[in-house]
Amino acid sequence: MDVILTGDRPTGKLHLGHYVGSLKRRVELQNSGLYKDIYIMIADAQALTDNADDINKVRNNISEVALDYLSCGLDPKKSNIFIQSQIPELCELSFYYMNLVTVARLQRNPTVKNEIQMRKFNQSIPVGFFTYPISQAADITAFKANIVPVGEDQLPMIEQTREIVRSFNSTYKEVLVEPKAVLPENEYCSRLPGLDGAAKMSKSLGNCIYLSDSANDIKKKVQSMFTDPTHLRVEDPGHTENNPVFIYLDAFCKDEHFAAFLPAYNNLDEMKAHYRRGGLGDGTVKKFLNEILQNELGPIRERREVLAKDLGAIFDMLEQGSIKAREVAAHTLDEVKTAMGINYFKGNSLLK
Ligand code: TRP
């Protein structure tokens, strides 16, 4: 039966990009009841690979991310939520996997390349950061996860993990499981741009709507969104492609939303056609997007406020999840060491 693992770095509260890119899907997969085990990891150790001097940021965001998870509908009875750094077996696995990966291969990883550029590391890339795809392979394989629901930017990590698994299994023994990425069904969800139209919604670019934003923040942020720069007057013909407001509608809007909030159109195609012809103002489109987002995020925010009143319960949940995750990872590590022939004291294997 299938096993799911995925996770997020706790470097900030989760935003709309995380929500449509991965969180929403996880909750659906969780509730489908089709999976044997579901592991959701708060990747604090990975977050430290480029935040070594900012431990407090990472620490403080662990509970924020856990609150985001639960408020979106992840249920600790069905999904095991845990903290990466509390599973030392992951470091041990990474250490052995490092011998199966070349520096050249890591240098080719497009996500890492892009992140190195964005962080302006130039020649001073922390080794831990450079090698995080290997540690991510440990995260996935420690739980023998075969399904990894992620956003598009994580595909190179899954590919790298698959290579490590194949290399391990052929060098030593068939122990590890090759995972497969599961992307959101709609391409707009995989890669939600920022409010400013930048390629990605990202905390460092300040172009996010957070799951914890107030109704008023959401409204203001939607009003500030970039649209088509050539659409100056309402009568002007406009472009819907590469227009962030329409990309968000592509990601979130369903036909029911028109019936509920904008009955002048039956569906998004009709609305887009009007915008392209001219005569539909950005204000109307933004007002509609705001209604949709308020409708989706309102219940999440309300649950979050309730859950935030009992952080003790959140910590207990994370502790229990981490204890359970550690048992599973320890079992895999044991198998890995046996396969490699380095479980020396097990059954006196060194003497044989
Ligand atoms: N790299 C992921 C992110 O930046 C977090 C992560 C760490 C992860 N380990 C993972 C995701 C394993 C999926 C599987 O959000």
Short mmCIF file of C-alpha atoms and ligand atoms in Angstrom, two decimals:
data_model
loop_
_atom_site.label_atom_id
_atom_site.label_comp_id
_atom_site.label_asym_id
_atom_site.label_seq_id
_atom_site.Cartn_x
_atom_site.Cartn_y
_atom_site.Cartn_z
CA MET A 1 0.00 0.00 0.00
CA ASP A 2 1.09 3.54 -0.69
CA VAL A 3 2.96 5.68 1.80
CA ILE A 4 3.04 9.46 1.56
CA LEU A 5 5.72 11.79 2.80
CA THR A 6 6.03 15.50 2.28
CA GLY A 7 7.01 18.58 4.21
CA ASP A 8 7.79 22.25 4.42
CA ARG A 9 10.62 24.38 5.70
CA PRO A 10 9.53 26.40 8.72
CA THR A 11 10.95 29.74 7.60
CA GLY A 12 7.64 31.58 7.70
CA LYS A 13 3.93 31.09 7.90
CA LEU A 14 2.49 29.17 4.97
CA HIS A 15 0.92 31.11 2.12
CA LEU A 16 -1.50 30.67 -0.72
CA GLY A 17 1.23 29.19 -2.94
CA HIS A 18 1.82 26.40 -0.41
CA TYR A 19 -1.91 25.95 -0.03
CA VAL A 20 -2.82 25.38 -3.68
CA GLY A 21 0.57 23.92 -4.55
CA SER A 22 0.52 21.15 -2.01
CA LEU A 23 -1.44 21.52 1.25
CA LYS A 24 -4.88 21.26 -0.30
CA ARG A 25 -3.90 18.12 -2.15
CA ARG A 26 -2.46 16.54 0.97
CA VAL A 27 -5.70 17.01 2.83
CA GLU A 28 -7.63 15.40 -0.05
CA LEU A 29 -5.20 12.47 -0.15
CA GLN A 30 -5.44 12.12 3.63
CA ASN A 31 -9.22 12.07 3.55
CA SER A 32 -9.38 9.59 0.66
CA GLY A 33 -8.44 6.85 3.14
CA LEU A 34 -6.37 5.16 0.39
CA TYR A 35 -2.99 5.49 2.06
CA LYS A 36 -1.36 3.23 4.56
CA ASP A 37 0.69 5.94 6.24
CA ILE A 38 1.04 9.65 5.78
CA TYR A 39 4.05 11.53 7.10
CA ILE A 40 4.14 15.30 7.12
CA MET A 41 7.50 16.72 8.11
CA ILE A 42 8.38 20.16 9.37
CA ALA A 43 11.81 20.45 7.74
CA ASP A 44 13.59 22.56 10.35
CA ALA A 45 17.00 20.99 9.66
CA GLN A 46 16.65 21.80 5.97
CA ALA A 47 15.58 25.34 6.88
CA LEU A 48 18.81 25.72 8.86
CA THR A 49 20.92 24.98 5.78
CA ASP A 50 20.52 28.62 4.79
CA ASN A 51 19.52 30.09 8.15
CA ALA A 52 22.30 28.87 10.42
CA ASP A 53 22.50 32.26 12.13
CA ASP A 54 18.76 32.63 12.56
CA ILE A 55 17.73 29.69 14.73
CA ASN A 56 14.93 31.70 16.30
CA LYS A 57 13.22 32.28 12.99
CA VAL A 58 13.18 28.54 12.34
CA ARG A 59 12.17 27.64 15.92
CA ASN A 60 9.34 30.15 16.04
CA ASN A 61 7.91 29.04 12.75
CA ILE A 62 7.60 25.38 13.74
CA SER A 63 4.38 26.02 15.62
CA GLU A 64 3.16 28.43 12.92
CA VAL A 65 3.53 25.77 10.26
CA ALA A 66 1.89 23.17 12.51
CA LEU A 67 -1.04 25.55 13.03
CA ASP A 68 -1.28 26.12 9.28
CA TYR A 69 -1.36 22.35 8.74
CA LEU A 70 -4.11 21.65 11.22
CA SER A 71 -6.19 24.62 10.20
CA CYS A 72 -6.16 23.44 6.57
CA GLY A 73 -7.50 20.06 7.66
CA LEU A 74 -4.50 17.83 8.26
CA ASP A 75 -5.57 15.55 11.06
CA PRO A 76 -2.96 14.07 13.40
CA LYS A 77 -5.11 10.96 13.75
CA LYS A 78 -4.62 10.29 10.05
CA SER A 79 -1.34 12.06 9.27
CA ASN A 80 1.81 11.75 11.32
CA ILE A 81 3.21 15.26 11.72
CA PHE A 82 6.79 15.46 12.99
CA ILE A 83 9.90 17.62 13.24
CA GLN A 84 12.85 16.67 11.02
CA SER A 85 15.68 17.49 13.45
CA GLN A 86 14.23 15.12 16.04
CA ILE A 87 14.96 12.13 13.79
CA PRO A 88 18.77 11.77 13.92
CA GLU A 89 18.52 8.66 11.72
CA LEU A 90 17.93 11.04 8.81
CA CYS A 91 21.45 12.46 9.21
CA GLU A 92 22.94 9.01 9.25
CA LEU A 93 21.13 8.00 6.09
CA SER A 94 22.23 11.22 4.39
CA PHE A 95 25.83 10.51 5.30
CA TYR A 96 25.80 7.18 3.46
CA TYR A 97 23.82 8.52 0.52
CA MET A 98 26.43 11.25 0.04
CA ASN A 99 28.79 8.60 -1.28
CA LEU A 100 26.37 7.80 -4.07
CA VAL A 101 26.07 11.34 -5.46
CA THR A 102 28.65 13.41 -7.35
CA VAL A 103 29.32 17.11 -6.87
CA ALA A 104 28.58 17.60 -10.59
CA ARG A 105 25.15 16.02 -10.14
CA LEU A 106 24.30 18.36 -7.28
CA GLN A 107 25.49 21.34 -9.29
CA ARG A 108 23.04 20.45 -12.05
CA ASN A 109 19.98 20.46 -9.76
CA PRO A 110 17.92 23.34 -11.24
CA THR A 111 16.06 24.18 -8.02
CA VAL A 112 19.28 24.40 -6.03
CA LYS A 113 20.88 26.47 -8.81
CA ASN A 114 17.98 28.87 -8.75
CA GLU A 115 17.97 29.12 -4.95
CA ILE A 116 21.72 29.78 -4.89
CA GLN A 117 21.16 32.68 -7.28
CA MET A 118 18.18 34.03 -5.35
CA ARG A 119 20.13 33.93 -2.10
CA LYS A 120 23.16 35.56 -3.76
CA PHE A 121 25.49 32.94 -2.25
CA ASN A 122 27.96 33.32 -5.15
CA GLN A 123 31.04 31.38 -4.07
CA SER A 124 30.06 31.04 -0.42
CA ILE A 125 27.45 28.31 -0.59
CA PRO A 126 27.08 26.47 2.73
CA VAL A 127 27.92 22.78 2.22
CA GLY A 128 24.74 21.82 4.08
CA PHE A 129 22.68 23.87 1.67
CA PHE A 130 24.42 22.47 -1.39
CA THR A 131 23.76 18.92 -0.23
CA TYR A 132 20.18 19.33 0.98
CA PRO A 133 18.78 17.31 -1.96
CA ILE A 134 20.62 14.33 -0.46
CA SER A 135 19.10 14.92 2.94
CA GLN A 136 15.73 15.22 1.27
CA ALA A 137 16.31 11.77 -0.23
CA ALA A 138 16.88 10.54 3.32
CA ASP A 139 13.61 12.15 4.45
CA ILE A 140 11.66 10.35 1.77
CA THR A 141 13.37 6.97 1.85
CA ALA A 142 13.47 6.67 5.65
CA PHE A 143 9.71 6.20 5.54
CA LYS A 144 9.72 4.15 2.32
CA ALA A 145 7.39 6.75 0.91
CA ASN A 146 6.40 6.13 -2.69
CA ILE A 147 4.16 9.18 -3.08
CA VAL A 148 5.44 12.72 -2.50
CA PRO A 149 2.83 15.46 -3.02
CA VAL A 150 4.74 18.64 -3.81
CA GLY A 151 4.81 21.75 -5.96
CA GLU A 152 6.61 21.78 -9.26
CA ASP A 153 9.83 23.28 -7.86
CA GLN A 154 10.41 20.05 -5.93
CA LEU A 155 10.52 17.76 -8.98
CA PRO A 156 14.33 17.87 -9.24
CA MET A 157 14.55 16.68 -5.61
CA ILE A 158 12.34 13.70 -6.30
CA GLU A 159 14.34 12.86 -9.41
CA GLN A 160 17.55 13.03 -7.39
CA THR A 161 15.99 10.80 -4.74
CA ARG A 162 15.03 8.24 -7.38
CA GLU A 163 18.62 8.16 -8.60
CA ILE A 164 19.94 7.64 -5.09
CA VAL A 165 17.46 4.82 -4.51
CA ARG A 166 18.47 3.07 -7.74
CA SER A 167 22.13 3.51 -6.94
CA PHE A 168 21.72 2.21 -3.39
CA ASN A 169 19.61 -0.76 -4.39
CA SER A 170 22.00 -1.81 -7.14
CA THR A 171 25.19 -1.18 -5.15
CA TYR A 172 23.99 -2.95 -2.00
CA LYS A 173 20.60 -4.62 -1.82
CA GLU A 174 16.97 -3.81 -2.69
CA VAL A 175 15.96 -1.95 0.45
CA LEU A 176 14.80 1.48 -0.66
CA VAL A 177 11.61 2.48 -2.48
CA GLU A 178 11.59 4.81 -5.51
CA PRO A 179 9.19 7.67 -4.89
CA LYS A 180 6.95 9.47 -7.33
CA ALA A 181 5.96 13.15 -7.15
CA VAL A 182 2.29 14.02 -7.19
CA LEU A 183 1.60 17.51 -8.50
CA PRO A 184 -1.60 19.53 -8.17
CA GLU A 185 -4.04 18.65 -10.93
CA ASN A 186 -4.09 22.19 -12.28
CA GLU A 187 -0.87 23.74 -13.61
CA TYR A 188 -1.74 27.17 -12.19
CA CYS A 189 -1.80 25.63 -8.73
CA SER A 190 1.68 24.16 -9.17
CA ARG A 191 3.26 27.52 -9.65
CA LEU A 192 1.22 30.36 -8.21
CA PRO A 193 2.97 33.67 -8.98
CA GLY A 194 3.38 36.43 -6.39
CA LEU A 195 0.95 39.33 -6.03
CA ASP A 196 3.46 41.35 -8.07
CA GLY A 197 3.55 38.81 -10.88
CA ALA A 198 7.02 37.50 -9.85
CA ALA A 199 7.51 33.84 -10.74
CA LYS A 200 6.89 32.61 -7.22
CA MET A 201 5.04 33.64 -4.10
CA SER A 202 7.84 33.98 -1.61
CA LYS A 203 8.23 35.47 1.82
CA SER A 204 11.54 37.09 0.88
CA LEU A 205 9.91 38.89 -2.05
CA GLY A 206 7.06 40.17 0.16
CA ASN A 207 4.44 39.16 -2.40
CA CYS A 208 2.38 36.62 -0.43
CA ILE A 209 -1.10 36.16 0.94
CA TYR A 210 -0.70 34.13 4.15
CA LEU A 211 -3.21 31.58 5.41
CA SER A 212 -3.26 33.55 8.66
CA ASP A 213 -3.91 36.95 7.00
CA SER A 214 -6.94 38.88 8.26
CA ALA A 215 -9.91 39.47 5.97
CA ASN A 216 -8.81 43.06 5.61
CA ASP A 217 -5.21 42.13 4.72
CA ILE A 218 -6.47 39.79 2.00
CA LYS A 219 -8.68 42.50 0.58
CA LYS A 220 -5.88 45.07 0.54
CA LYS A 221 -3.43 42.61 -1.00
CA VAL A 222 -5.85 41.63 -3.76
CA GLN A 223 -6.45 45.31 -4.52
CA SER A 224 -2.69 45.87 -4.81
CA MET A 225 -2.17 42.99 -7.27
CA PHE A 226 -0.51 43.52 -10.62
CA THR A 227 -2.72 43.06 -13.66
CA ASP A 228 -2.27 43.74 -17.37
CA PRO A 229 -0.15 46.93 -17.69
CA THR A 230 -1.67 47.66 -21.14
CA HIS A 231 -5.22 47.62 -19.75
CA LEU A 232 -5.38 51.28 -18.76
CA ARG A 233 -9.07 52.13 -19.13
CA VAL A 234 -12.03 49.86 -18.59
CA GLU A 235 -12.88 50.03 -22.32
CA ASP A 236 -9.39 48.91 -23.38
CA PRO A 237 -8.97 45.31 -24.50
CA GLY A 238 -7.00 43.37 -21.88
CA HIS A 239 -4.77 40.32 -21.66
CA THR A 240 -5.70 37.46 -19.36
CA GLU A 241 -2.57 35.37 -19.87
CA ASN A 242 0.37 36.27 -17.63
CA ASN A 243 -2.06 38.42 -15.69
CA PRO A 244 -1.69 37.45 -12.01
CA VAL A 245 -5.33 38.17 -11.17
CA PHE A 246 -6.50 35.77 -13.86
CA ILE A 247 -3.87 33.19 -12.94
CA TYR A 248 -5.27 33.21 -9.38
CA LEU A 249 -8.76 32.81 -10.79
CA ASP A 250 -7.51 29.88 -12.88
CA ALA A 251 -6.19 28.32 -9.68
CA PHE A 252 -9.20 29.00 -7.42
CA CYS A 253 -12.34 29.80 -9.35
CA LYS A 254 -15.12 27.29 -9.87
CA ASP A 255 -18.37 27.81 -11.78
CA GLU A 256 -20.29 27.94 -8.46
CA HIS A 257 -18.38 31.08 -7.56
CA PHE A 258 -20.06 32.94 -10.42
CA ALA A 259 -23.51 31.90 -9.24
CA ALA A 260 -22.62 33.04 -5.72
CA PHE A 261 -20.63 36.23 -6.33
CA LEU A 262 -20.83 37.36 -9.96
CA PRO A 263 -23.93 36.07 -11.75
CA ALA A 264 -23.24 38.24 -14.83
CA TYR A 265 -21.08 35.35 -16.12
CA ASN A 266 -21.56 31.59 -16.08
CA ASN A 267 -17.90 30.68 -16.02
CA LEU A 268 -14.34 31.95 -16.20
CA ASP A 269 -14.15 31.64 -19.99
CA GLU A 270 -17.00 34.09 -20.40
CA MET A 271 -15.41 36.51 -17.99
CA LYS A 272 -12.02 36.24 -19.73
CA ALA A 273 -13.63 36.84 -23.13
CA HIS A 274 -15.17 40.06 -21.81
CA TYR A 275 -11.85 41.24 -20.40
CA ARG A 276 -10.11 40.55 -23.71
CA ARG A 277 -12.79 42.43 -25.67
CA GLY A 278 -12.61 45.41 -23.33
CA GLY A 279 -15.25 46.82 -21.04
CA LEU A 280 -14.41 44.81 -17.91
CA GLY A 281 -12.47 46.73 -15.28
CA ASP A 282 -9.72 45.35 -13.05
CA GLY A 283 -11.71 46.49 -10.02
CA THR A 284 -14.55 44.07 -10.79
CA VAL A 285 -12.16 41.19 -11.40
CA LYS A 286 -10.31 41.87 -8.16
CA LYS A 287 -13.52 42.18 -6.19
CA PHE A 288 -14.56 38.75 -7.47
CA LEU A 289 -11.17 37.22 -6.65
CA ASN A 290 -11.37 38.72 -3.17
CA GLU A 291 -14.79 37.09 -2.57
CA ILE A 292 -13.43 33.71 -3.64
CA LEU A 293 -10.34 33.97 -1.45
CA GLN A 294 -12.32 35.20 1.58
CA ASN A 295 -14.64 32.26 1.13
CA GLU A 296 -11.77 29.77 1.01
CA LEU A 297 -9.49 31.28 3.63
CA GLY A 298 -12.08 32.49 6.17
CA PRO A 299 -12.79 29.05 7.69
CA ILE A 300 -9.05 28.23 7.75
CA ARG A 301 -8.27 31.44 9.63
CA GLU A 302 -11.05 30.81 12.13
CA ARG A 303 -9.81 27.29 12.89
CA ARG A 304 -6.28 28.64 13.19
CA GLU A 305 -7.35 31.20 15.80
CA VAL A 306 -8.98 28.50 17.93
CA LEU A 307 -6.02 26.10 17.65
CA ALA A 308 -3.53 28.86 18.49
CA LYS A 309 -5.08 29.16 21.95
CA ASP A 310 -3.66 25.78 22.95
CA LEU A 311 -0.04 25.60 21.80
CA GLY A 312 0.58 22.92 24.44
CA ALA A 313 -1.62 20.56 22.45
CA ILE A 314 0.34 21.39 19.29
CA PHE A 315 3.65 20.56 20.96
CA ASP A 316 2.28 17.26 22.32
CA MET A 317 1.08 16.34 18.88
CA LEU A 318 4.51 17.13 17.38
CA GLU A 319 6.30 15.18 20.09
CA GLN A 320 4.13 12.10 19.62
CA GLY A 321 4.49 12.37 15.84
CA SER A 322 8.27 12.64 16.13
CA ILE A 323 8.51 9.60 18.43
CA LYS A 324 6.54 7.52 15.97
CA ALA A 325 8.47 8.80 12.95
CA ARG A 326 11.74 8.01 14.66
CA GLU A 327 10.79 4.37 15.16
CA VAL A 328 10.06 3.99 11.47
CA ALA A 329 13.25 5.76 10.38
CA ALA A 330 15.33 3.67 12.80
CA HIS A 331 13.93 0.51 11.28
CA THR A 332 14.90 1.63 7.76
CA LEU A 333 18.36 2.71 8.91
CA ASP A 334 18.88 -0.71 10.41
CA GLU A 335 17.97 -2.34 7.11
CA VAL A 336 20.23 0.09 5.23
CA LYS A 337 23.22 -0.68 7.44
CA THR A 338 22.59 -4.39 7.17
CA ALA A 339 22.37 -4.12 3.37
CA MET A 340 25.69 -2.24 3.35
CA GLY A 341 27.29 -4.79 5.65
CA ILE A 342 28.06 -2.26 8.36
CA ASN A 343 25.69 -3.48 11.05
CA TYR A 344 28.81 -4.95 12.66
CA PHE A 345 27.45 -5.91 16.04
CA LYS A 346 24.17 -7.33 14.84
CA GLY A 347 24.47 -11.11 14.97
CA ASN A 348 28.26 -10.75 15.26
CA SER A 349 28.32 -9.82 11.60
CA LEU A 350 31.80 -8.28 11.81
CA LEU A 351 33.27 -11.64 12.74
CA LYS A 352 31.66 -13.51 9.88
N1 TRP B 1 12.21 21.10 0.18
C1 TRP B 1 10.89 21.22 0.72
C2 TRP B 1 10.53 22.72 0.71
O1 TRP B 1 11.36 23.53 0.47
C3 TRP B 1 10.77 20.69 2.13
C4 TRP B 1 11.13 19.24 2.25
C5 TRP B 1 12.16 18.71 2.98
C6 TRP B 1 10.46 18.14 1.64
N2 TRP B 1 12.19 17.37 2.88
C7 TRP B 1 11.17 16.98 2.06
C8 TRP B 1 9.37 18.02 0.78
C9 TRP B 1 10.80 15.71 1.63
C10 TRP B 1 9.01 16.77 0.33
C11 TRP B 1 9.73 15.62 0.75
O2 TRP B 1 9.40 23.06 0.98
#
